[in-house]
XYZ file of C-alpha atoms in Angstrom:
143
model
C 44.143 -29.243 -68.060
C 40.818 -30.542 -69.342
C 40.661 -33.578 -71.614
C 40.300 -31.500 -74.796
C 41.970 -28.090 -75.148
C 41.997 -25.954 -78.306
C 45.500 -25.086 -79.514
C 45.307 -22.196 -81.969
C 47.928 -21.368 -84.561
C 47.910 -17.608 -85.076
C 49.794 -15.137 -87.239
C 50.540 -12.781 -84.350
C 49.866 -14.781 -81.186
C 50.847 -11.891 -78.886
C 48.261 -9.644 -80.580
C 45.725 -12.481 -80.387
C 46.211 -12.703 -76.622
C 45.417 -9.000 -76.313
C 42.351 -9.423 -78.549
C 41.076 -12.381 -76.477
C 41.511 -10.317 -73.304
C 39.411 -7.476 -74.737
C 36.884 -9.620 -76.598
C 36.341 -12.546 -74.225
C 37.792 -11.421 -70.882
C 40.671 -13.897 -71.237
C 43.294 -14.081 -68.526
C 46.842 -14.738 -69.646
C 48.273 -17.805 -67.937
C 51.725 -17.937 -69.506
C 53.780 -17.208 -72.588
C 57.013 -18.676 -73.848
C 58.769 -16.695 -76.551
C 61.642 -17.979 -78.631
C 64.942 -16.119 -79.140
C 63.484 -14.350 -82.197
C 60.471 -13.120 -80.209
C 58.025 -15.556 -81.797
C 55.470 -17.203 -79.545
C 56.449 -20.820 -79.015
C 53.631 -21.374 -76.557
C 51.049 -19.358 -74.666
C 47.946 -20.146 -72.657
C 44.922 -18.053 -71.776
C 41.934 -18.831 -69.616
C 38.529 -17.944 -71.053
C 35.875 -18.607 -68.433
C 36.837 -22.007 -67.059
C 38.603 -23.173 -70.241
C 42.220 -23.065 -71.332
C 43.095 -22.035 -74.889
C 46.687 -22.548 -76.030
C 48.270 -20.392 -78.751
C 51.379 -20.469 -80.861
C 52.700 -18.299 -83.684
C 52.702 -19.714 -87.176
C 55.783 -21.820 -87.897
C 55.681 -22.583 -91.619
C 58.877 -24.641 -91.467
C 57.080 -27.012 -89.113
C 53.866 -27.066 -91.171
C 52.077 -24.957 -88.542
C 49.872 -22.401 -90.305
C 46.924 -20.313 -89.147
C 43.591 -19.680 -90.863
C 44.775 -16.657 -92.828
C 47.672 -18.568 -94.405
C 45.318 -21.476 -95.100
C 42.663 -19.097 -96.467
C 40.027 -20.300 -94.001
C 39.333 -22.869 -91.332
C 36.895 -25.750 -91.001
C 36.973 -25.391 -87.199
C 34.669 -23.282 -85.045
C 35.411 -22.796 -81.347
C 32.227 -22.739 -79.248
C 31.922 -20.266 -76.385
C 29.066 -20.449 -73.846
C 28.402 -17.090 -72.220
C 25.766 -15.556 -69.926
C 24.917 -12.782 -72.462
C 25.501 -13.680 -76.110
C 24.453 -10.274 -77.459
C 26.748 -8.381 -75.091
C 29.594 -10.817 -75.732
C 29.328 -10.457 -79.498
C 29.142 -6.673 -79.170
C 32.275 -6.684 -76.987
C 34.134 -8.907 -79.480
C 33.141 -6.657 -82.401
C 34.399 -3.586 -80.525
C 37.692 -5.451 -80.038
C 37.952 -6.180 -83.788
C 35.863 -9.293 -84.542
C 33.566 -9.582 -87.546
C 30.014 -10.918 -87.248
C 29.459 -13.885 -89.575
C 26.012 -14.724 -88.175
C 24.129 -12.304 -85.913
C 22.788 -13.696 -82.653
C 19.308 -15.177 -82.904
C 17.136 -17.596 -80.962
C 17.776 -21.079 -82.369
C 15.591 -24.148 -82.650
C 17.803 -26.130 -80.243
C 17.230 -23.765 -77.305
C 20.198 -21.378 -77.471
C 20.556 -17.770 -78.519
C 23.495 -18.187 -80.894
C 25.740 -16.234 -83.257
C 29.081 -16.646 -85.032
C 32.013 -14.245 -85.199
C 35.443 -14.341 -86.789
C 38.374 -12.973 -84.842
C 40.951 -10.739 -86.579
C 43.252 -13.769 -86.940
C 40.777 -15.877 -88.939
C 39.455 -18.166 -86.194
C 35.673 -18.648 -86.056
C 33.861 -18.596 -82.713
C 30.265 -19.596 -82.139
C 28.877 -17.755 -79.144
C 25.778 -18.930 -77.298
C 23.569 -18.399 -74.296
C 21.271 -21.265 -73.323
C 17.700 -19.956 -73.108
C 15.534 -23.072 -72.778
C 15.897 -26.779 -72.129
C 14.500 -29.009 -74.856
C 14.285 -32.740 -75.417
C 15.828 -34.283 -78.517
C 12.311 -34.886 -79.852
C 11.426 -31.213 -79.346
C 14.609 -30.147 -81.132
C 13.898 -32.509 -84.036
C 10.339 -31.164 -84.316
C 11.640 -27.559 -84.302
C 14.299 -28.145 -86.987
C 13.786 -26.128 -90.180
C 12.103 -28.317 -92.775
C 14.003 -26.825 -95.735
C 17.494 -27.010 -94.201
C 19.604 -24.286 -92.673
């Protein structure tokens, strides 16, 4: 396991696994279901990164973005083709929050929301830039 691994709480973790397979090419690593069929733990591999999932467990204070009516967290996904990746995710059921565009920091970048309420930024690196170049390219009026 890497040092930092996202652990997503999802209303419908089994359905989320299927979405992540279709949208991001995830490979299921394992799943552990409780006696009632709820997902106690699951892991998928997206690229070279592990993402863990669990079903909501309100009695344990474990709620997903839909129950919380949003999330302050965005999961970042580096891909070879941001436009194709976003298109694939949308076909699988994601919603575009920010269409892909070339950004001042050197990435082509967009943001989607999966059907379970998690936000994903998706990017393809298009040019190397120094910090000074990025600062000079920043929008003067804010984002």
